[in-house]
Amino acid sequence: MRNQFIWKQRVQEEKEHLKDYEIFESADYMELLRSITSEITGGTLKEVQLVKEPDAPYGGKCSSLRILLNIANEVTRSFPTIELKSDSIVGILGHECGHWNYSDFELRKNYLSNMEQGKWSLQLPLPKDWSGQERIMEISEFLTGNHPAARYIMTETASFIQNMLEDVYVEEIMCSRYPGSIQRGILQNRMRNMERMPSLKVQLNKGYRPVSVMLNLMVQYSLTGMVNNWEMETGILLDLLEEAKPIIDYGVTCAEAAGRLMASNRLLLLIWRLLKSEIEDIEEKTKQKKQSYEKRSFKAQEAAETLSEVQKEWENVKRELPDFLCSKDEETVRDTQPSIPKKQQKEFANKPIEISGQVLLCIEKIAESKAEKTHNAEVLNTLRKELFNTEFDGDHRKVKMTVERKSQIGQREMAQYELAEPRVKQIMRKMKSVLLPVFYQQGERTEKHLFFGTKIHTPSLYDPYGRFYQKKESAKELNAAVAILVDLSASMLGERLEQAIRCCLSLYEFCIHVGIPILIYGHHTNGEGYFLQNELVTLHSLAEFEPDRNDRYRIASMDVTGSNRDGAALAYVGEKLAKRTEKTKLLCCITDGRPNGARYCGEEAERDIQNIKKKLEARGVIVMAAAIG
């Protein structure tokens, strides 16, 4: 049997060297994400797609058909362990599912579209003081006048602020409804995003624009309820933030999408002086180029080039803002309304989703698979060395030979074993009922009616011949090894192969049950015909004397092709069996006919097999044949 200590040590080594993507791109992890997605969206969304875009600013996107998760995003990569990275990904998934469930993307789309055309689509904020009224009038003049910079910058800022409020709103709902991995992931992503944003003093020292600093302060407050100002800076921007706080608090908790857009409008109004300064600054920078535009005859081209310059200038502002809130509209748009009815939403409330244990199982499974692959590669290398060192006679030395061993077991191999398993179990029940009593008799037993012994057998005291003694005999060890060689030439196709598979599986299960070492090999040639130098004998290692958890699947997935050069296969497998130390060595050949290889058939092939059989029997190997067909 496999040394469990060495095996566990190897699996642990594989765990330590696992790459993130090996786990997150695995079928098991993908199925886990799909299961979570289906559960927290009420079954309305089941498609989750993973991408690796380390240079992209986003962690996730929600479209009308799917959720897209960027597993190589900067925030997820920043966490030190696979468990924390997994929580980060699940947090992003929960965030995007929150948008799918609760965000009104059509309303947002109309809101921003109207802003681009120079108007607010919702009721304007109504400030109590005259300065607020003045700002409303000024904004309207800029939006409706010849100010393309104003329309573009107002639209971009409105998009940014609405994203900020909407993100926190859906995250708060998802955290309250799904404590566990989703809540933990969302909160740790929030804190990491907060850590990535520079402090107020750093922003000022680096020359950030006032509007950028203000938006950054608003984002920090919306995420965590505080701002990064450990250097204790003061100024008008902090005073402005104090006015913004109650509006933000309202915006991130308002259950109505229109109310959240109203909060966005109020924040736009509050920071209008900063926006106006930025608009005028950008207009001044593009003014010099405008004269060259006016010389052209096409007004539309002039407007397009002016807008292009505005966009370039605004990109400099966006570089000072958190990238996870910028430019999300391209994918985060759905044509349908929120998918889960409110009655159904209540059923999902406070339902913990904890996947840390499942992630550990996923890691264990992947590490075991890699360890298994490494182990099989080592076994295969050893087998090929054995084949190279095996002595063959006659023409067997002139053909090419190789050993193969299937290391990757998939659904196909498992399905083939499941098909054969019921019949194998029936055969096993019969084998146990007939053969196990014979093996059990090999154990400790009491002999009675003896002339001499260790104890008196009381019921036999009146035996006229004086046979009233008994004694116990010690157990006899099972001292045997079995090898099975299966012909996998094309003529074995169909029912013959099925019978061979059932036979091998039944003998394998029985030998494992009673502790007899068993070796199973299949063999065939490439069927290249007459020329020896063109023939390739392939020996398939299905089960070695050291049992492997995938032996059953390898046996069940045997396939046929080519012809059969029995002598070469018999010599190789017989040599492996002959080296065993067991007293009884049994080699069983399963075939449907005579050998048929390159220049290897008829009486000559039969004589070759008889000679190999005699040599093996001289070394204590009992050779048997099981004919099929």
XYZ file of C-alpha atoms in Angstrom:
629
model
C 0.000 0.000 0.000
C 1.007 3.617 -0.518
C 2.943 5.103 2.393
C 0.389 7.516 3.875
C 2.966 9.668 5.666
C 4.928 10.261 2.458
C 1.702 10.823 0.539
C 0.406 13.462 2.999
C 3.788 15.161 2.948
C 3.686 15.325 -0.848
C 0.151 16.733 -0.854
C 1.208 19.388 1.666
C 4.136 20.386 -0.538
C 1.775 20.766 -3.482
C -0.511 22.970 -1.367
C 2.368 25.267 -0.524
C 3.256 25.690 -4.201
C -0.281 26.104 -5.539
C -0.872 29.199 -7.666
C -3.987 31.281 -7.102
C -5.311 30.728 -10.606
C -5.022 26.933 -10.240
C -7.665 27.120 -7.518
C -9.882 29.911 -8.789
C -10.018 28.533 -12.342
C -10.695 24.965 -11.226
C -14.020 23.321 -12.095
C -14.877 22.810 -8.418
C -14.357 26.480 -7.519
C -16.326 27.631 -10.565
C -19.196 25.341 -9.575
C -19.050 26.798 -6.063
C -19.352 30.361 -7.402
C -22.224 29.397 -9.698
C -24.027 27.753 -6.795
C -23.659 30.901 -4.648
C -24.796 33.106 -7.537
C -27.904 31.023 -8.143
C -28.753 31.021 -4.442
C -28.392 34.741 -3.760
C -30.173 35.783 -6.962
C -33.098 33.434 -6.441
C -32.046 31.307 -9.409
C -32.407 34.203 -11.867
C -28.696 34.388 -12.696
C -26.453 31.343 -13.029
C -23.698 32.420 -15.420
C -20.413 33.505 -13.857
C -17.360 34.082 -16.011
C -13.806 34.514 -14.753
C -11.148 36.601 -16.457
C -7.546 37.455 -15.580
C -6.878 41.124 -16.351
C -4.277 42.412 -13.866
C -4.100 45.842 -15.522
C -7.860 46.401 -15.539
C -9.278 48.639 -12.774
C -12.420 46.626 -12.093
C -13.020 43.622 -9.866
C -16.399 42.669 -11.295
C -19.045 43.659 -13.821
C -22.729 42.889 -14.086
C -24.325 42.665 -17.540
C -27.712 41.512 -18.787
C -26.482 37.916 -19.218
C -23.738 37.266 -16.697
C -21.460 38.388 -13.927
C -17.824 38.894 -14.877
C -15.196 38.471 -12.144
C -11.634 39.660 -12.640
C -9.704 37.254 -10.397
C -6.456 39.116 -11.090
C -7.699 42.521 -9.889
C -5.352 44.580 -7.740
C -7.411 44.350 -4.545
C -7.695 40.548 -4.590
C -4.011 40.173 -5.477
C -3.041 42.302 -2.482
C -4.214 39.721 0.070
C -1.494 37.323 1.279
C -3.343 33.981 1.517
C -5.570 31.952 -0.782
C -8.356 31.995 1.817
C -8.353 35.817 1.948
C -8.157 36.033 -1.838
C -11.145 33.701 -2.081
C -13.117 35.862 0.353
C -12.239 38.880 -1.776
C -13.580 37.196 -4.927
C -16.744 36.098 -3.126
C -17.139 39.663 -1.825
C -16.955 40.985 -5.389
C -19.457 38.329 -6.466
C -21.818 39.378 -3.660
C -21.408 43.023 -4.677
C -22.320 42.353 -8.315
C -25.219 40.090 -7.341
C -26.418 42.950 -5.157
C -26.544 45.156 -8.264
C -28.405 42.416 -10.129
C -30.987 42.142 -7.347
C -31.523 45.736 -6.286
C -30.140 48.313 -8.763
C -32.336 50.058 -11.334
C -29.943 50.381 -14.257
C -32.549 51.716 -16.669
C -33.250 54.655 -14.372
C -29.514 55.373 -14.074
C -29.099 55.177 -17.840
C -31.882 57.730 -18.425
C -30.517 59.981 -15.671
C -27.061 60.183 -17.232
C -28.427 60.421 -20.773
C -30.488 63.473 -19.827
C -27.492 65.008 -18.088
C -25.482 64.684 -21.307
C -28.249 66.642 -23.058
C -28.013 69.440 -20.529
C -30.829 68.687 -18.081
C -31.592 66.881 -14.878
C -34.281 64.276 -15.356
C -35.399 64.352 -11.723
C -36.833 67.071 -9.525
C -34.138 69.609 -8.751
C -32.914 69.938 -5.175
C -34.553 72.841 -3.412
C -32.090 74.482 -1.009
C -33.430 76.718 1.703
C -30.942 79.552 1.186
C -30.555 81.984 -1.716
C -27.030 80.828 -2.448
C -28.405 77.385 -3.240
C -30.975 78.864 -5.600
C -28.202 80.820 -7.263
C -26.199 77.635 -7.799
C -29.205 75.921 -9.386
C -29.607 78.741 -11.853
C -25.895 78.762 -12.608
C -25.807 75.007 -13.214
C -28.788 75.286 -15.558
C -27.082 78.054 -17.528
C -23.911 75.971 -17.904
C -25.802 72.818 -18.910
C -28.051 74.525 -21.455
C -25.486 77.010 -22.794
C -22.515 76.530 -25.081
C -20.506 74.658 -22.476
C -19.687 71.110 -23.688
C -17.147 70.830 -20.871
C -19.915 71.462 -18.311
C -22.215 68.786 -19.699
C -19.419 66.221 -19.921
C -17.909 66.915 -16.494
C -21.300 67.061 -14.772
C -22.269 63.736 -16.376
C -18.979 62.076 -15.365
C -19.216 63.398 -11.818
C -22.874 62.382 -11.527
C -21.921 58.884 -12.693
C -19.119 58.702 -10.131
C -21.292 59.870 -7.222
C -24.209 57.621 -8.211
C -21.813 54.638 -8.393
C -20.512 55.496 -4.941
C -23.961 55.644 -3.341
C -25.301 52.618 -5.238
C -22.285 50.456 -4.390
C -22.529 51.111 -0.663
C -26.320 50.695 -0.731
C -26.237 47.202 -2.321
C -23.258 46.140 -0.202
C -25.041 47.039 3.023
C -28.032 44.933 1.988
C -25.869 41.962 0.959
C -23.873 42.144 4.200
C -27.021 42.112 6.313
C -28.684 39.338 4.336
C -25.667 37.055 3.922
C -23.305 37.051 6.902
C -20.292 34.826 6.432
C -18.053 34.750 3.375
C -20.009 37.368 1.409
C -20.111 39.866 4.272
C -16.478 39.196 5.171
C -15.349 39.574 1.567
C -17.246 42.816 0.996
C -15.920 44.414 4.181
C -12.306 43.363 3.636
C -12.442 44.698 0.054
C -13.813 47.978 1.402
C -10.997 48.329 3.896
C -8.389 47.520 1.269
C -9.870 50.116 -1.109
C -9.773 52.607 1.748
C -6.102 51.793 2.420
C -5.232 52.338 -1.242
C -6.502 55.928 -1.142
C -3.923 58.538 -0.024
C -4.492 60.677 3.061
C -5.773 64.235 2.788
C -2.313 65.722 3.337
C -0.718 63.489 0.710
C -3.374 64.494 -1.820
C -2.789 68.175 -1.143
C 1.005 67.833 -1.294
C 0.783 65.994 -4.621
C -1.277 68.806 -6.076
C -4.579 66.986 -6.453
C -7.360 69.164 -7.840
C -9.853 70.354 -5.176
C -12.716 68.484 -6.866
C -10.683 65.247 -6.826
C -9.841 65.678 -3.140
C -13.489 66.340 -2.316
C -14.728 63.296 -4.205
C -12.059 61.135 -2.515
C -13.153 62.335 0.925
C -16.770 61.524 0.086
C -15.794 58.026 -1.059
C -13.786 57.362 2.115
C -16.671 58.474 4.290
C -19.258 56.437 2.351
C -17.125 53.254 2.629
C -16.132 53.386 6.280
C -17.779 56.373 7.957
C -14.398 58.120 8.348
C -11.665 59.781 6.261
C -7.933 59.265 6.095
C -6.740 62.427 7.838
C -4.361 61.174 10.476
C -2.123 64.210 9.912
C -5.026 66.361 11.254
C -5.311 68.690 8.275
C -7.998 71.389 8.301
C -9.621 73.467 5.600
C -12.711 74.308 3.602
C -12.911 70.856 2.014
C -13.433 69.238 5.406
C -16.108 71.819 6.197
C -17.790 70.946 2.903
C -17.586 67.243 3.789
C -19.480 67.895 7.022
C -22.339 69.284 4.912
C -22.142 66.278 2.609
C -22.232 63.615 5.353
C -26.009 63.653 6.041
C -26.695 63.552 2.289
C -24.360 60.559 1.878
C -25.943 58.819 4.876
C -29.346 59.271 3.267
C -28.152 58.158 -0.177
C -26.580 54.881 0.957
C -29.669 53.832 2.937
C -32.561 55.039 0.751
C -34.528 52.039 -0.537
C -35.885 53.941 -3.553
C -33.603 54.252 -6.575
C -35.057 57.698 -7.352
C -34.188 58.823 -3.808
C -30.584 57.759 -4.297
C -30.416 59.767 -7.527
C -31.880 62.740 -5.669
C -29.020 62.426 -3.166
C -26.586 62.456 -6.092
C -28.149 65.701 -7.306
C -27.841 67.262 -3.854
C -24.140 66.324 -3.706
C -23.575 67.775 -7.184
C -25.175 70.983 -6.026
C -23.056 71.020 -2.866
C -19.740 70.745 -4.741
C -20.790 72.913 -7.700
C -18.222 75.645 -6.927
C -15.434 73.078 -7.236
C -16.914 71.669 -10.438
C -17.378 75.148 -11.889
C -13.734 75.969 -11.238
C -12.668 72.746 -12.984
C -15.004 73.422 -15.926
C -13.682 76.952 -16.406
C -10.107 75.733 -16.149
C -10.669 73.074 -18.827
C -12.537 75.531 -21.057
C -9.619 77.934 -20.802
C -7.167 75.202 -21.843
C -9.270 74.284 -24.884
C -9.992 77.901 -25.867
C -6.747 78.317 -27.774
C -7.481 75.278 -29.934
C -11.029 76.387 -30.551
C -9.959 79.098 -33.027
C -8.493 76.473 -35.328
C -11.744 74.519 -35.123
C -13.784 77.573 -36.133
C -11.819 77.913 -39.389
C -13.208 74.603 -40.531
C -16.478 74.434 -42.387
C -17.959 71.510 -40.472
C -19.529 72.555 -37.193
C -20.050 68.916 -36.107
C -16.363 68.165 -36.482
C -15.482 71.281 -34.506
C -17.780 70.205 -31.648
C -16.377 66.665 -31.694
C -12.796 67.871 -31.448
C -13.694 70.252 -28.631
C -15.326 67.396 -26.717
C -12.286 65.207 -27.346
C -10.059 67.824 -25.725
C -12.411 68.058 -22.747
C -12.293 64.280 -22.324
C -8.492 64.290 -22.384
C -8.363 66.955 -19.685
C -10.893 65.091 -17.523
C -8.770 61.945 -17.740
C -6.178 63.793 -15.646
C -8.832 64.285 -12.970
C -9.897 60.621 -13.094
C -6.326 59.517 -12.401
C -6.673 61.131 -8.980
C -9.903 59.244 -8.213
C -10.371 55.609 -7.068
C -10.469 53.468 -10.206
C -13.069 51.042 -8.844
C -15.736 53.762 -9.161
C -14.762 55.094 -12.590
C -16.074 53.992 -15.992
C -18.357 51.145 -14.896
C -21.257 51.895 -17.221
C -20.065 49.913 -20.221
C -20.899 46.541 -18.628
C -22.956 47.418 -15.579
C -26.210 47.820 -17.513
C -29.168 45.483 -17.559
C -32.303 45.640 -19.630
C -34.480 44.051 -16.972
C -35.659 45.260 -13.614
C -34.476 43.747 -10.297
C -35.185 40.052 -10.491
C -36.165 38.920 -6.990
C -39.633 39.890 -5.745
C -39.712 41.510 -2.330
C -41.593 38.584 -0.794
C -38.854 36.218 -1.935
C -36.140 38.639 -0.765
C -37.456 38.329 2.801
C -37.046 34.546 2.667
C -33.318 34.931 2.021
C -32.737 37.361 4.863
C -29.986 36.565 7.371
C -28.876 33.386 5.641
C -25.195 32.719 6.384
C -23.087 31.632 3.419
C -19.760 30.229 4.553
C -17.495 28.658 1.942
C -14.135 28.624 3.710
C -14.485 24.897 4.393
C -15.400 24.204 0.777
C -12.434 26.233 -0.422
C -10.125 24.175 1.788
C -11.618 20.998 0.313
C -11.095 22.435 -3.151
C -7.450 23.201 -2.313
C -7.017 19.692 -0.910
C -8.508 18.130 -4.028
C -6.325 20.146 -6.403
C -3.197 19.434 -4.346
C -4.019 15.718 -4.313
C -4.577 15.771 -8.072
C -1.189 17.403 -8.641
C 0.479 14.999 -6.218
C -1.211 12.112 -8.009
C 0.060 13.397 -11.340
C 3.597 13.701 -9.988
C 3.349 10.256 -8.407
C 2.130 8.699 -11.653
C 4.912 10.384 -13.595
C 7.436 8.853 -11.188
C 5.779 5.437 -11.452
C 5.735 5.664 -15.244
C 9.412 6.606 -15.305
C 10.207 3.566 -13.132
C 8.123 1.290 -15.359
C 9.888 2.465 -18.488
C 13.238 1.775 -16.876
C 12.012 -1.727 -15.999
C 10.933 -2.251 -19.595
C 14.309 -1.054 -20.862
C 16.091 -3.497 -18.558
C 13.849 -6.475 -19.399
C 15.521 -9.126 -21.570
C 13.556 -10.275 -24.607
C 14.271 -13.108 -27.010
C 14.231 -13.306 -30.785
C 12.273 -10.755 -32.782
C 10.863 -9.180 -29.631
C 14.158 -7.337 -29.335
C 13.652 -5.749 -32.768
C 10.285 -4.073 -32.128
C 9.745 -0.849 -30.231
C 8.033 -1.034 -26.847
C 6.587 1.525 -24.468
C 4.642 1.631 -21.202
C 1.656 3.962 -20.695
C -0.208 4.809 -17.497
C -3.264 7.060 -17.392
C -2.795 9.765 -14.764
C -5.691 12.158 -15.476
C -9.008 10.626 -14.459
C -12.030 12.532 -15.696
C -15.804 12.196 -15.820
C -15.590 9.764 -18.745
C -13.492 7.239 -16.825
C -15.678 7.571 -13.735
C -18.832 7.058 -15.798
C -17.376 3.901 -17.367
C -16.623 2.483 -13.925
C -20.141 3.319 -12.703
C -21.589 1.351 -15.633
C -19.539 -1.727 -14.759
C -19.875 -1.459 -10.974
C -23.331 -3.099 -10.466
C -22.347 -6.265 -12.334
C -18.966 -6.378 -10.585
C -20.704 -6.219 -7.201
C -22.885 -9.196 -8.167
C -19.821 -11.214 -9.149
C -18.032 -10.156 -5.967
C -20.884 -11.451 -3.800
C -20.609 -14.866 -5.431
C -16.816 -14.902 -5.166
C -16.955 -14.036 -1.488
C -19.510 -16.727 -0.708
C -17.408 -19.394 -2.447
C -13.831 -18.332 -1.850
C -13.790 -16.503 1.455
C -14.597 -19.608 3.524
C -11.560 -21.264 1.950
C -9.376 -18.327 2.933
C -10.838 -18.156 6.423
C -9.936 -21.835 6.923
C -6.371 -20.734 6.431
C -6.639 -18.906 9.745
C -6.434 -20.308 13.291
C -8.447 -23.510 13.698
C -9.013 -26.290 16.285
C -8.409 -29.960 15.375
C -10.355 -32.538 17.394
C -10.382 -36.356 17.879
C -6.591 -36.558 18.192
C -4.495 -39.167 20.011
C -2.238 -36.387 21.304
C -2.970 -32.698 21.873
C -2.928 -29.750 24.238
C -6.438 -30.109 25.659
C -9.041 -32.792 26.228
C -12.118 -32.630 24.028
C -14.764 -33.548 26.619
C -17.460 -34.869 24.223
C -14.889 -37.390 22.912
C -13.902 -38.897 26.277
C -15.732 -42.142 25.511
C -14.076 -42.664 22.156
C -13.116 -46.367 22.114
C -9.883 -45.595 20.311
C -8.753 -42.920 22.797
C -9.021 -39.967 20.330
C -10.172 -37.457 22.925
C -7.486 -34.750 22.542
C -7.656 -31.437 20.652
C -5.207 -28.715 19.666
C -5.180 -25.311 17.921
C -3.196 -24.724 14.767
C -1.722 -21.270 14.135
C -2.858 -19.141 11.218
C -1.364 -19.679 7.807
C -0.436 -16.497 5.987
C -1.784 -15.825 2.529
C 1.426 -15.966 0.536
C 0.397 -15.265 -3.053
C 0.631 -12.617 -5.804
C -1.517 -12.355 -8.924
C -0.900 -10.758 -12.340
C -3.473 -10.368 -15.118
C -2.514 -9.679 -18.739
C -5.328 -8.513 -21.031
C -5.280 -8.643 -24.832
C -6.414 -5.181 -26.030
C -6.216 -5.828 -29.762
C -9.061 -4.650 -32.008
C -10.678 -8.114 -32.112
C -11.576 -7.706 -28.419
C -13.996 -4.888 -29.213
C -17.535 -5.114 -27.877
C -18.821 -7.742 -25.478
C -15.426 -9.422 -25.187
C -13.863 -6.248 -23.825
C -16.788 -5.755 -21.444
C -16.309 -9.287 -20.089
C -12.560 -8.690 -19.713
C -13.221 -5.467 -17.798
C -15.692 -7.171 -15.449
C -13.253 -10.038 -14.911
C -10.343 -7.710 -14.087
C -12.410 -5.507 -11.784
C -13.826 -8.521 -9.932
C -10.418 -10.113 -9.412
C -8.928 -6.744 -8.435
C -11.619 -6.096 -5.817
C -11.347 -9.613 -4.396
C -7.538 -9.542 -4.147
C -7.593 -6.124 -2.479
C -10.247 -7.409 -0.038
C -8.191 -10.436 1.078
C -4.793 -8.710 0.910
C -3.302 -10.395 -2.176
C -1.008 -8.150 -4.276
C -2.392 -7.853 -7.818
C -0.931 -6.483 -11.056
C -3.067 -5.777 -14.153
C -1.711 -4.865 -17.602
C -3.241 -4.479 -21.042
C -1.284 -4.764 -24.287
C -1.629 -4.186 -28.034
C 0.457 -3.149 -31.037
C 0.036 -0.288 -33.459
C -0.950 -2.770 -36.192
C 1.747 -1.604 -38.610
C 1.820 -4.938 -40.437
C 4.814 -6.935 -41.603
C 7.928 -4.904 -40.844
C 9.354 -5.388 -37.352
C 10.992 -1.964 -37.213
C 7.573 -0.319 -37.657
C 5.794 -2.222 -34.903
C 5.199 -0.609 -31.510
C 4.063 -2.699 -28.562
C 2.194 -0.616 -25.980
C 1.865 -1.963 -22.458
C -0.826 -0.258 -20.355
C -0.232 -0.177 -16.596
C -3.754 -0.479 -15.181
C -2.875 -1.562 -11.633
C 0.514 -2.095 -10.040
C 1.224 -4.286 -7.024
C 1.023 -1.114 -4.915
C -2.713 -0.204 -5.040
C -3.736 3.194 -6.339
C -7.069 4.959 -5.869
C -7.443 5.352 -9.647
C -6.802 1.693 -10.503
C -10.518 0.954 -10.881
C -11.023 3.815 -13.319
C -8.029 2.797 -15.416
C -9.311 -0.784 -15.605
C -12.859 0.296 -16.456
C -11.648 2.608 -19.256
C -9.624 -0.007 -21.153
C -9.863 0.415 -24.913
C -8.774 -1.656 -27.914
C -6.760 -1.039 -31.076
C -4.155 -2.680 -33.330
C -2.988 -6.280 -32.965
C -1.400 -8.403 -30.232
C 2.186 -9.527 -29.726
C 1.495 -11.750 -26.717
C 5.021 -13.045 -26.181
C 6.552 -9.616 -25.551
C 3.803 -8.642 -23.088
C 3.972 -12.044 -21.372
C 7.733 -11.785 -20.917
C 7.515 -8.285 -19.408
C 4.626 -8.940 -16.999
C 5.989 -12.402 -16.136
C 9.357 -10.863 -15.215
C 7.642 -8.393 -12.846
C 5.713 -11.218 -11.193
C 8.720 -13.555 -11.001
C 10.620 -10.963 -8.938
C 7.971 -11.070 -6.205
C 8.842 -12.870 -2.951
C 5.456 -14.530 -2.474
C 5.396 -18.326 -2.555
C 2.523 -18.611 -5.035
C 2.688 -16.513 -8.217
C -0.285 -16.724 -10.574
C -0.310 -15.097 -14.040
C -3.635 -15.112 -15.911
C -3.790 -14.133 -19.610
C -7.157 -12.957 -20.946
C -7.369 -13.165 -24.746
C -9.748 -14.032 -27.588
C -7.358 -15.793 -29.936
C -3.901 -16.404 -31.260
C -1.096 -13.809 -31.473
C -1.102 -11.592 -34.544
C 1.864 -9.214 -34.691
C 4.472 -8.286 -37.294
C 6.007 -11.585 -38.454
C 4.468 -13.079 -35.301
C 1.607 -15.529 -35.779
C 0.760 -19.188 -36.233
C 2.876 -22.031 -34.890
C 5.967 -19.877 -34.516
C 4.153 -17.517 -32.134
C 2.680 -20.466 -30.238
C 6.137 -21.981 -29.737
C 7.420 -18.609 -28.516
C 4.661 -18.373 -25.924
C 5.235 -21.959 -24.782
C 8.954 -21.234 -24.320
C 8.238 -18.086 -22.297
C 5.691 -20.057 -20.246
C 8.251 -22.749 -19.433
C 10.853 -20.182 -18.378
C 8.360 -18.471 -16.089
C 7.182 -21.750 -14.573
C 10.804 -22.640 -13.873
C 10.896 -19.448 -11.763
C 7.745 -20.394 -9.852
C 5.156 -18.558 -11.939
C 1.924 -20.422 -12.739
C 0.673 -19.294 -16.164
C -3.031 -19.663 -17.004
C -5.175 -18.581 -19.949
C -8.757 -17.291 -19.838
C -10.260 -17.571 -23.309
C -12.995 -15.154 -24.371
C -14.936 -15.697 -27.592
